[in-house]
Amino acid sequence: MELGNSSEEEGLFSNLPETRETFVGAAQSPDKVAKLTSAQPVGPAISLSVSPGDTIKMEGYAYFEGGNGYSSTTTLASFVGAVAGAFGGVNGGNEVQQTIYNSFDNAYGVLGLNGSGDDNVPAAYLNYIFFDKNMIYKRSGFKQISSAGNFSKEHVVFDNDIIISEQGFIFCYVTMESATGAVYWDDFKVTLSEHPIISSHTLYPYGAPIEALSYERVSALSNDKLYQGKEFIKDMELETYDFGLRMYDPLTVRTWQIDPGAEAYYRMSPYSWAAGNPISLIDPTGAFTELFNENGKKIGEDENGNDGNVSIITNKDDANRIKKDYKKGGIASAEDVASGFQTTKAVLSEALNVLERTEANGGMSEESSLVMNDGKVVRGETGEKGKVTEQGGFKFLEAGTSVPQLPEGSTVADVAAMIHSHLTAVVEQDGQAFQQDATRPSVGLGDQVTFNTYSSNVIVGRLGPVKVIPQSNSTVPKIQPAPLGAAFYKGSNMKAVFTIRKAAMQNIIK
């Protein structure tokens, strides 16, 4: 409330000049307070845009000087007008002013006045009202001063922090509802602790945003990379995705351009998307795919062939049929593509590079890379040397990964795949053989954090546990490491959705 801070505080809080008064006895520091009466029932007030997970703490110092008759309150209509007015609301004003007024009028129509249960204590409160992003009333709270504020400065604070559950606006303010007397407020403080997650986008299977389940912090830079990491264009209300070769409308589930390979999908509309199966299929560029069997041998392609996208067919019957059709000059159908695991040659090539870098360092340090949607690769530094660790009586081989930094100006939505290795070496210690397994994410939070951050993860290394095989002609068992390869993971799921051996990867990218 002090004049020395007025230029800054009045840019954040309303009702400061209207209530400022010099009163040393009531001031916390040094002599200015906010005086509230029935004629000026609302004091310092502030509105904040908030997002899920944010917390709010409210506090202030209150003072009054005896008296009684405090249980008699001012009229609800005048009080609503004062509260709404503190935040720019005016009944009969312009559209914005009227909207604000209506929101508070509706809220107080539910809440009413709090009043005072003690005739000797003013009906003075710390208050908050929370509205959703459409200014619909959701919840509120208040904390009344007590007799401790009688000729003394009482520290009034909410017992618990206010936790925000959805995107919206919180209005914090101090009030005096009693029709008689005066209450003096000082050092009114509202602390906003923002949650570290600044945006969350929930999409329907075909990519249309679910607005009710999504939010983006107002103060944050907008993230337009949504469905499959592609830019969602909202300018001029287009609401389409730019896939390079085609523009895609997630509401109609159609593209604006004819599929260049429409002849290969004669049973479908040339404007269809992902062959009508967005759960199993992706279309990173709007182009086409090569098909390979699980050994990495090419068995087919759709019309445009070699564009960097691949589908690996693991079902042998399907693979044989596609191979026969391909030899006869046939074009793979959308169903053929959907039957395999889909990735890109860029991801497979870099996965192989990470694996080879791990082998080159002796297999005892992890390596990592990011493959961006535009094909750019960012490689991390070699991790610290691994070691056998014991935890809870259980021994295991442990190592850390140095995760690459995102390129400047990019976000996790720009990442096609995060790739890191598990150790490939086998460590023999105390009669035991220890080996990391790419199909089993690391013990602890390391891999879990990475999986929660990136939508597509690849772990390269040994595909399975080490085998210790007793020998009939020797007391020394044979140590047989698992084969090398890559395990693919989707989202936060800690179970691999696909595995491929090193030799097959080499065959595909050669």
Coordinates of C-alpha atoms in Angstrom, one line a residue:
M1 CA 0.0 0.0 0.0
E2 CA 3.0 2.3 0.3
L3 CA 3.3 5.2 -2.2
G4 CA 6.9 4.2 -2.9
N5 CA 5.7 0.9 -4.4
S6 CA 2.5 2.3 -6.0
S7 CA 3.7 2.3 -9.7
E8 CA 4.4 -1.4 -9.5
E9 CA 1.6 -2.5 -7.3
E10 CA -1.1 -0.6 -9.0
G11 CA -0.1 -2.3 -12.3
L12 CA -1.1 -5.6 -10.6
F13 CA -3.8 -4.8 -8.1
S14 CA -6.9 -2.7 -8.4
N15 CA -8.6 -0.6 -5.7
L16 CA -5.4 0.6 -4.2
P17 CA -5.8 4.4 -4.6
E18 CA -9.5 4.1 -3.7
T19 CA -8.8 2.5 -0.3
R20 CA -5.3 3.9 0.6
E21 CA -5.2 5.7 4.0
T22 CA -2.5 6.6 6.4
F23 CA -3.0 4.8 9.8
V24 CA 0.3 3.9 11.6
G25 CA -1.5 1.8 14.2
A26 CA -3.1 -0.5 11.7
A27 CA -0.2 -0.7 9.2
Q28 CA 2.1 -3.7 9.1
S29 CA 4.8 -1.5 7.3
P30 CA 5.2 1.4 7.5
D31 CA 2.0 3.6 7.6
K32 CA -0.4 3.0 4.6
V33 CA -3.4 0.7 4.8
A34 CA -6.5 -0.2 2.8
K35 CA -9.6 1.1 4.7
L36 CA -12.8 -0.8 3.9
T37 CA -16.3 0.3 4.9
S38 CA -19.9 -0.3 3.7
A39 CA -19.3 2.6 1.2
Q40 CA -16.1 0.9 0.0
P41 CA -16.5 -2.8 0.7
V42 CA -13.8 -4.2 -1.6
G43 CA -10.1 -3.5 -1.2
P44 CA -7.0 -4.6 -3.1
A45 CA -7.9 -7.2 -5.7
I46 CA -6.0 -9.1 -8.3
S47 CA -6.9 -11.5 -11.1
L48 CA -4.6 -14.3 -12.4
S49 CA -4.7 -16.7 -15.3
V50 CA -4.0 -20.2 -13.9
S51 CA -3.4 -23.7 -15.3
P52 CA -3.8 -27.2 -13.8
G53 CA -1.4 -27.9 -11.0
D54 CA -0.8 -24.3 -10.1
T55 CA -1.0 -23.4 -6.4
I56 CA -2.2 -20.1 -4.8
K57 CA -1.3 -18.8 -1.3
M58 CA -3.2 -15.8 0.1
E59 CA -2.5 -13.8 3.2
G60 CA -2.9 -10.4 4.7
Y61 CA -3.0 -8.4 7.9
A62 CA -6.3 -7.1 9.3
Y63 CA -7.1 -4.6 12.0
F64 CA -10.3 -3.2 13.5
E65 CA -11.2 -1.2 16.6
G66 CA -13.9 -2.7 18.7
G67 CA -17.6 -1.9 18.1
N68 CA -20.6 -4.1 17.5
G69 CA -23.5 -4.6 15.1
Y70 CA -21.2 -6.3 12.6
S71 CA -23.7 -9.0 11.9
S72 CA -25.7 -6.5 9.9
T73 CA -24.5 -6.6 6.3
T74 CA -24.6 -4.4 3.2
T75 CA -27.0 -5.3 0.4
L76 CA -26.1 -8.1 -2.0
A77 CA -26.7 -6.1 -5.1
S78 CA -24.4 -3.2 -4.1
F79 CA -21.8 -5.7 -2.9
V80 CA -21.8 -7.6 -6.2
G81 CA -21.4 -4.4 -8.1
A82 CA -18.4 -3.4 -5.9
V83 CA -16.7 -6.8 -6.4
A84 CA -17.3 -6.9 -10.1
G85 CA -16.2 -3.3 -10.4
A86 CA -12.9 -4.1 -8.8
F87 CA -12.1 -6.3 -11.8
G88 CA -13.6 -4.1 -14.5
G89 CA -17.2 -5.4 -14.5
V90 CA -20.0 -3.0 -15.0
N91 CA -23.7 -3.8 -15.2
G92 CA -24.9 -2.0 -18.4
G93 CA -21.4 -1.5 -19.7
N94 CA -19.8 -2.7 -22.9
E95 CA -19.7 -6.4 -23.8
V96 CA -16.6 -7.2 -21.9
Q97 CA -17.7 -5.2 -18.8
Q98 CA -21.1 -6.9 -18.8
T99 CA -19.6 -10.4 -19.2
I100 CA -17.4 -9.8 -16.1
Y101 CA -20.3 -8.4 -14.1
N102 CA -22.6 -11.3 -15.1
S103 CA -20.0 -13.9 -14.1
F104 CA -19.7 -12.4 -10.5
D105 CA -23.5 -11.9 -10.3
N106 CA -24.0 -15.5 -11.2
A107 CA -21.4 -16.6 -8.7
Y108 CA -22.8 -14.6 -5.8
G109 CA -26.3 -15.7 -6.8
V110 CA -25.0 -19.1 -5.6
L111 CA -22.8 -17.9 -2.8
G112 CA -24.7 -15.0 -1.2
L113 CA -23.0 -12.9 1.5
N114 CA -21.0 -14.7 4.2
G115 CA -22.0 -12.4 7.0
S116 CA -20.6 -12.7 10.5
G117 CA -21.7 -15.1 13.2
D118 CA -20.3 -12.8 15.9
D119 CA -21.8 -9.4 16.3
N120 CA -18.5 -8.1 17.7
V121 CA -16.3 -9.2 14.8
P122 CA -16.6 -7.6 11.4
A123 CA -17.7 -9.7 8.3
A124 CA -14.3 -9.0 6.7
Y125 CA -12.6 -11.7 4.6
L126 CA -9.8 -12.9 2.4
N127 CA -11.7 -14.2 -0.7
Y128 CA -11.2 -16.0 -3.9
I129 CA -13.5 -17.0 -6.8
F130 CA -12.3 -19.4 -9.5
F131 CA -13.9 -19.4 -13.0
D132 CA -13.0 -21.7 -15.8
K133 CA -11.6 -20.3 -19.1
N134 CA -15.1 -19.5 -20.3
M135 CA -15.8 -17.4 -17.1
I136 CA -18.2 -20.0 -15.6
Y137 CA -18.1 -20.1 -11.8
K138 CA -16.4 -23.3 -10.4
R139 CA -15.4 -22.8 -6.8
S140 CA -14.6 -20.2 -4.2
G141 CA -13.3 -19.8 -0.7
F142 CA -13.0 -17.2 2.1
K143 CA -11.2 -16.7 5.5
Q144 CA -12.8 -14.3 8.0
I145 CA -10.8 -12.2 10.4
S146 CA -11.2 -13.0 14.1
S147 CA -11.3 -11.1 17.4
A148 CA -7.5 -11.3 17.3
G149 CA -7.7 -8.3 15.0
N150 CA -9.4 -6.1 17.6
F151 CA -6.9 -3.2 18.2
S152 CA -4.2 -5.6 16.9
K153 CA -2.8 -6.6 13.5
E154 CA -4.0 -10.1 12.8
H155 CA -2.2 -12.3 10.2
V156 CA -5.1 -13.8 8.2
V157 CA -4.0 -16.7 5.9
F158 CA -5.8 -19.6 4.3
D159 CA -5.2 -22.8 6.1
N160 CA -4.2 -24.7 2.9
D161 CA -2.9 -23.6 -0.5
I162 CA -5.4 -23.4 -3.3
I163 CA -4.7 -26.1 -5.9
I164 CA -5.9 -25.4 -9.4
S165 CA -7.5 -28.3 -11.2
E166 CA -8.3 -26.8 -14.6
Q167 CA -7.4 -23.8 -16.8
G168 CA -9.2 -20.6 -15.9
F169 CA -9.0 -17.4 -13.9
I170 CA -8.8 -16.8 -10.1
F171 CA -9.9 -13.6 -8.6
C172 CA -8.4 -12.8 -5.2
Y173 CA -9.5 -9.8 -3.0
V174 CA -10.3 -8.6 0.5
T175 CA -13.8 -7.4 1.6
M176 CA -15.8 -5.9 4.3
E177 CA -19.5 -7.0 4.3
S178 CA -20.7 -5.4 7.5
A179 CA -22.9 -2.3 7.2
T180 CA -21.1 -0.5 10.1
G181 CA -17.6 0.1 11.2
A182 CA -14.3 -0.2 9.3
V183 CA -11.6 -2.8 8.8
Y184 CA -8.0 -2.0 7.7
W185 CA -6.0 -4.3 5.5
D186 CA -2.3 -4.3 4.9
D187 CA 0.3 -6.4 3.1
F188 CA -2.3 -8.3 1.1
K189 CA -0.2 -10.9 -0.7
V190 CA -1.1 -13.5 -3.3
T191 CA 1.6 -16.0 -4.3
L192 CA 1.2 -18.0 -7.5
S193 CA 3.4 -21.1 -7.9
E194 CA 3.1 -22.3 -11.5
H195 CA 3.2 -26.0 -12.3
P196 CA 6.2 -26.9 -14.5
I197 CA 4.0 -28.4 -17.3
I198 CA 3.0 -25.4 -19.4
S199 CA 0.7 -27.2 -21.9
S200 CA -1.1 -30.4 -22.4
H201 CA -2.9 -31.5 -25.6
T202 CA -5.3 -34.4 -25.8
L203 CA -6.3 -35.5 -29.3
Y204 CA -8.9 -37.7 -30.8
P205 CA -7.4 -40.7 -32.8
Y206 CA -7.5 -38.7 -36.0
G207 CA -5.7 -35.7 -34.5
A208 CA -8.6 -33.3 -33.7
P209 CA -7.8 -31.5 -30.4
I210 CA -10.1 -32.2 -27.4
E211 CA -10.4 -28.7 -26.1
A212 CA -12.0 -29.7 -22.8
L213 CA -9.1 -31.9 -22.0
S214 CA -6.3 -29.6 -23.3
Y215 CA -4.7 -26.4 -22.0
E216 CA -1.9 -24.1 -22.7
R217 CA -0.5 -21.6 -20.3
V218 CA -1.4 -18.1 -21.5
S219 CA 2.1 -16.8 -20.7
A220 CA 3.8 -19.6 -22.6
L221 CA 4.8 -19.8 -26.3
S222 CA 2.2 -21.7 -28.2
N223 CA 3.0 -25.3 -29.2
D224 CA 1.6 -25.9 -32.7
K225 CA 3.3 -29.3 -33.2
L226 CA 0.5 -31.7 -32.3
Y227 CA -0.7 -34.8 -34.2
Q228 CA 2.4 -36.9 -35.3
G229 CA 4.5 -33.8 -34.6
K230 CA 3.1 -31.8 -37.4
E231 CA 2.1 -28.1 -37.3
F232 CA -1.5 -27.5 -36.6
I233 CA -2.5 -24.4 -38.5
K234 CA -5.1 -22.3 -36.7
D235 CA -4.8 -19.1 -38.7
M236 CA -8.0 -18.0 -40.2
E237 CA -9.7 -20.9 -38.5
L238 CA -8.2 -23.4 -40.9
E239 CA -7.5 -26.0 -38.2
T240 CA -5.5 -28.3 -40.5
Y241 CA -2.2 -30.1 -40.3
D242 CA 0.6 -29.5 -42.7
F243 CA 2.1 -32.9 -43.7
G244 CA 4.2 -31.5 -46.5
L245 CA 2.7 -33.3 -49.5
R246 CA -0.8 -32.9 -48.3
M247 CA -2.9 -30.7 -45.9
Y248 CA -5.0 -32.8 -43.5
D249 CA -8.3 -31.8 -41.9
P250 CA -8.8 -33.9 -38.6
L251 CA -12.4 -33.0 -38.3
T252 CA -13.5 -34.4 -41.7
V253 CA -10.7 -37.0 -41.6
R254 CA -9.8 -36.0 -45.2
T255 CA -6.9 -34.3 -47.0
W256 CA -7.3 -31.3 -49.2
Q257 CA -5.2 -32.9 -52.0
I258 CA -5.7 -36.2 -53.8
D259 CA -3.4 -39.0 -52.6
P260 CA -0.6 -39.3 -55.1
G261 CA -0.8 -43.1 -54.7
A262 CA -4.6 -43.3 -54.9
E263 CA -4.4 -46.0 -57.6
A264 CA -2.8 -48.3 -55.1
Y265 CA -5.8 -47.9 -52.8
Y266 CA -8.7 -48.2 -55.2
R267 CA -11.1 -49.3 -52.5
M268 CA -10.6 -46.0 -50.6
S269 CA -11.4 -42.3 -51.3
P270 CA -8.3 -40.5 -52.7
Y271 CA -8.8 -38.0 -50.0
S272 CA -8.8 -40.5 -47.1
W273 CA -6.2 -40.5 -44.3
A274 CA -4.1 -43.3 -42.8
A275 CA -6.2 -45.9 -44.7
G276 CA -8.9 -45.3 -42.2
N277 CA -6.8 -46.8 -39.4
P278 CA -5.1 -44.0 -37.3
I279 CA -4.4 -46.3 -34.4
S280 CA -2.1 -48.6 -36.3
L281 CA -1.0 -46.3 -39.2
I282 CA 0.9 -43.1 -39.4
D283 CA 1.8 -41.0 -42.5
P284 CA 4.8 -38.8 -41.6
T285 CA 4.9 -37.1 -45.0
G286 CA 1.7 -37.9 -46.8
A287 CA 3.9 -40.2 -49.0
F288 CA 4.6 -43.9 -49.1
T289 CA 6.4 -46.9 -47.6
E290 CA 8.8 -49.8 -48.3
L291 CA 8.0 -53.2 -46.8
F292 CA 10.6 -55.5 -45.3
N293 CA 10.4 -58.9 -43.5
E294 CA 11.8 -59.4 -40.0
N295 CA 15.3 -60.2 -41.5
G296 CA 15.4 -56.9 -43.2
K297 CA 14.9 -58.2 -46.7
K298 CA 12.7 -55.9 -48.9
I299 CA 9.5 -57.7 -49.9
G300 CA 7.3 -54.9 -51.3
E301 CA 6.5 -51.2 -51.6
D302 CA 3.5 -49.0 -52.3
E303 CA 3.4 -46.7 -55.3
N304 CA 6.1 -44.1 -54.5
G305 CA 8.4 -46.7 -53.0
N306 CA 11.6 -45.5 -51.5
D307 CA 10.7 -42.4 -49.5
G308 CA 12.4 -43.3 -46.2
N309 CA 9.3 -44.8 -44.5
V310 CA 9.4 -48.5 -43.8
S311 CA 6.9 -51.2 -42.6
I312 CA 8.4 -54.3 -41.1
I313 CA 6.2 -57.4 -41.6
T314 CA 6.6 -59.9 -38.8
N315 CA 3.9 -62.3 -39.8
K316 CA 5.5 -64.9 -42.1
D317 CA 2.4 -65.7 -44.1
D318 CA 1.7 -62.0 -44.8
A319 CA 5.4 -61.5 -45.6
N320 CA 5.4 -64.4 -48.1
R321 CA 2.2 -63.2 -49.8
I322 CA 3.4 -59.6 -50.1
K323 CA 6.7 -60.8 -51.5
K324 CA 5.0 -62.9 -54.2
D325 CA 2.8 -60.0 -55.2
Y326 CA 5.9 -57.7 -55.4
K327 CA 7.7 -60.1 -57.6
K328 CA 4.8 -59.9 -60.0
G329 CA 4.9 -56.1 -60.0
G330 CA 2.2 -55.7 -57.4
I331 CA 1.7 -52.7 -55.2
A332 CA 1.3 -53.2 -51.5
S333 CA -2.1 -52.2 -50.1
A334 CA -2.9 -50.1 -47.0
E335 CA -3.8 -53.3 -45.2
D336 CA -0.3 -54.7 -46.0
V337 CA 1.4 -51.6 -44.6
A338 CA -0.8 -51.7 -41.5
S339 CA 0.1 -55.3 -40.7
G340 CA 3.7 -54.3 -39.9
F341 CA 5.6 -52.1 -37.5
Q342 CA 6.2 -48.7 -39.0
T343 CA 9.2 -46.5 -38.6
T344 CA 11.7 -44.6 -40.9
K345 CA 15.1 -45.4 -42.3
A346 CA 16.4 -42.3 -40.5
V347 CA 15.5 -43.7 -37.1
L348 CA 16.9 -47.2 -38.0
S349 CA 20.1 -45.7 -39.3
E350 CA 20.7 -43.6 -36.2
A351 CA 19.7 -46.5 -33.9
L352 CA 22.4 -48.6 -35.6
N353 CA 24.9 -45.7 -35.1
V354 CA 24.1 -45.5 -31.4
L355 CA 24.6 -49.2 -31.1
E356 CA 27.9 -49.1 -33.0
R357 CA 29.2 -46.2 -30.9
T358 CA 28.4 -48.2 -27.8
E359 CA 30.3 -51.2 -29.0
A360 CA 33.2 -48.9 -30.0
N361 CA 33.5 -47.6 -26.4
G362 CA 33.8 -51.1 -25.1
G363 CA 30.1 -51.6 -24.4
M364 CA 30.4 -50.2 -20.9
S365 CA 29.1 -46.6 -21.5
E366 CA 25.7 -45.6 -22.9
E367 CA 25.3 -43.4 -26.0
S368 CA 22.3 -41.4 -27.2
S369 CA 20.8 -39.4 -30.1
L370 CA 17.7 -37.5 -31.0
V371 CA 16.3 -37.9 -34.5
M372 CA 14.2 -34.8 -35.4
N373 CA 11.1 -34.9 -37.6
D374 CA 13.0 -32.9 -40.3
G375 CA 15.7 -35.6 -40.3
K376 CA 18.3 -33.7 -38.3
V377 CA 20.3 -35.8 -35.8
V378 CA 21.5 -34.5 -32.5
R379 CA 24.0 -36.8 -30.7
G380 CA 24.7 -36.9 -27.0
E381 CA 27.9 -37.3 -25.1
T382 CA 29.2 -40.7 -24.0
G383 CA 27.9 -41.6 -20.6
E384 CA 29.9 -42.5 -17.5
K385 CA 31.3 -46.0 -17.3
G386 CA 28.8 -48.6 -16.0
K387 CA 29.3 -50.7 -12.9
V388 CA 27.6 -53.4 -10.9
T389 CA 25.3 -51.9 -8.2
E390 CA 23.6 -53.6 -5.3
Q391 CA 20.2 -52.4 -4.1
G392 CA 17.9 -54.2 -1.7
G393 CA 20.1 -57.3 -1.9
F394 CA 19.7 -57.4 -5.7
K395 CA 22.8 -56.8 -8.0
F396 CA 22.5 -55.3 -11.4
L397 CA 24.6 -53.5 -14.1
E398 CA 23.9 -49.8 -14.0
A399 CA 25.0 -46.8 -16.2
G400 CA 23.8 -43.3 -16.9
T401 CA 22.9 -41.6 -20.2
S402 CA 23.7 -38.1 -21.4
V403 CA 20.5 -37.0 -23.1
P404 CA 21.2 -34.6 -26.0
Q405 CA 19.9 -31.0 -25.9
L406 CA 17.1 -30.1 -28.2
P407 CA 18.1 -27.8 -31.0
E408 CA 17.3 -24.1 -30.3
G409 CA 13.7 -23.2 -31.1
S410 CA 12.5 -26.8 -31.1
T411 CA 10.3 -28.7 -28.6
V412 CA 9.8 -32.4 -27.8
A413 CA 7.0 -32.5 -30.4
D414 CA 9.7 -32.0 -33.0
V415 CA 11.5 -35.2 -32.0
A416 CA 10.8 -38.3 -34.2
A417 CA 12.6 -40.6 -31.8
M418 CA 14.8 -40.5 -28.7
I419 CA 17.4 -43.3 -29.0
H420 CA 19.8 -44.4 -26.3
S421 CA 21.8 -47.6 -25.6
H422 CA 22.0 -50.1 -22.8
L423 CA 25.4 -51.5 -22.1
T424 CA 26.4 -54.3 -24.5
A425 CA 29.3 -55.7 -22.5
V426 CA 28.9 -58.7 -20.1
V427 CA 30.5 -58.2 -16.7
E428 CA 31.5 -61.3 -14.7
Q429 CA 31.8 -60.7 -11.0
D430 CA 31.7 -63.0 -7.9
G431 CA 30.7 -65.9 -10.0
Q432 CA 27.8 -64.1 -11.7
A433 CA 27.4 -62.7 -15.2
F434 CA 25.7 -59.2 -15.5
Q435 CA 24.3 -57.8 -18.7
Q436 CA 21.8 -55.1 -19.5
D437 CA 18.7 -55.9 -21.6
A438 CA 17.3 -53.4 -24.2
T439 CA 13.9 -55.0 -23.8
R440 CA 13.8 -54.2 -20.1
P441 CA 14.0 -50.4 -19.2
S442 CA 16.5 -49.5 -16.6
V443 CA 15.9 -49.9 -12.9
G444 CA 14.9 -46.5 -11.4
L445 CA 13.4 -43.4 -12.9
G446 CA 15.9 -42.8 -15.8
D447 CA 14.1 -44.6 -18.6
Q448 CA 10.7 -43.7 -17.2
V449 CA 11.4 -40.0 -17.3
T450 CA 12.7 -40.3 -20.9
F451 CA 9.6 -42.3 -21.9
N452 CA 7.3 -39.7 -20.3
T453 CA 9.1 -36.9 -22.2
Y454 CA 9.3 -38.4 -25.8
S455 CA 6.5 -40.1 -27.6
S456 CA 8.8 -42.5 -29.4
N457 CA 11.8 -44.2 -27.8
V458 CA 14.3 -46.7 -28.9
I459 CA 16.7 -48.6 -26.7
V460 CA 19.6 -50.4 -28.5
G461 CA 21.7 -53.1 -27.0
R462 CA 21.2 -56.8 -26.1
L463 CA 17.8 -58.2 -26.9
G464 CA 17.3 -60.4 -23.9
P465 CA 19.1 -61.7 -20.8
V466 CA 22.6 -63.2 -20.7
K467 CA 22.6 -67.0 -20.7
V468 CA 24.9 -69.0 -18.4
I469 CA 25.2 -72.5 -19.9
P470 CA 26.8 -75.3 -17.8
Q471 CA 29.5 -77.3 -19.6
S472 CA 29.7 -81.1 -19.1
N473 CA 33.4 -81.1 -19.7
S474 CA 34.3 -78.1 -17.6
T475 CA 33.5 -76.4 -14.3
V476 CA 33.5 -73.1 -16.0
P477 CA 30.1 -72.3 -17.6
K478 CA 29.7 -70.8 -21.1
I479 CA 28.6 -67.2 -21.1
Q480 CA 26.3 -66.5 -24.0
P481 CA 25.2 -62.8 -24.5
A482 CA 21.9 -62.0 -26.0
P483 CA 21.9 -60.9 -29.7
L484 CA 22.3 -57.2 -30.5
G485 CA 19.4 -55.1 -31.8
A486 CA 16.9 -52.4 -31.0
A487 CA 13.7 -52.3 -28.9
F488 CA 11.0 -49.7 -29.8
Y489 CA 8.7 -48.2 -27.2
K490 CA 5.6 -45.9 -27.6
G491 CA 4.8 -43.2 -25.1
S492 CA 5.2 -44.0 -21.4
N493 CA 4.6 -47.8 -22.0
M494 CA 7.6 -49.6 -20.5
K495 CA 6.9 -52.7 -22.6
A496 CA 8.6 -52.9 -26.0
V497 CA 6.2 -52.9 -28.9
F498 CA 8.7 -54.2 -31.5
T499 CA 12.3 -55.5 -31.5
I500 CA 14.7 -56.0 -34.4
R501 CA 18.1 -57.5 -34.7
K502 CA 21.2 -55.5 -35.8
A503 CA 21.7 -57.5 -39.0
A504 CA 18.1 -56.8 -40.1
M505 CA 18.6 -53.0 -39.5
Q506 CA 21.8 -53.1 -41.6
N507 CA 19.9 -54.9 -44.4
I508 CA 17.1 -52.3 -44.4
I509 CA 19.3 -49.1 -44.5
K510 CA 22.0 -50.4 -46.9

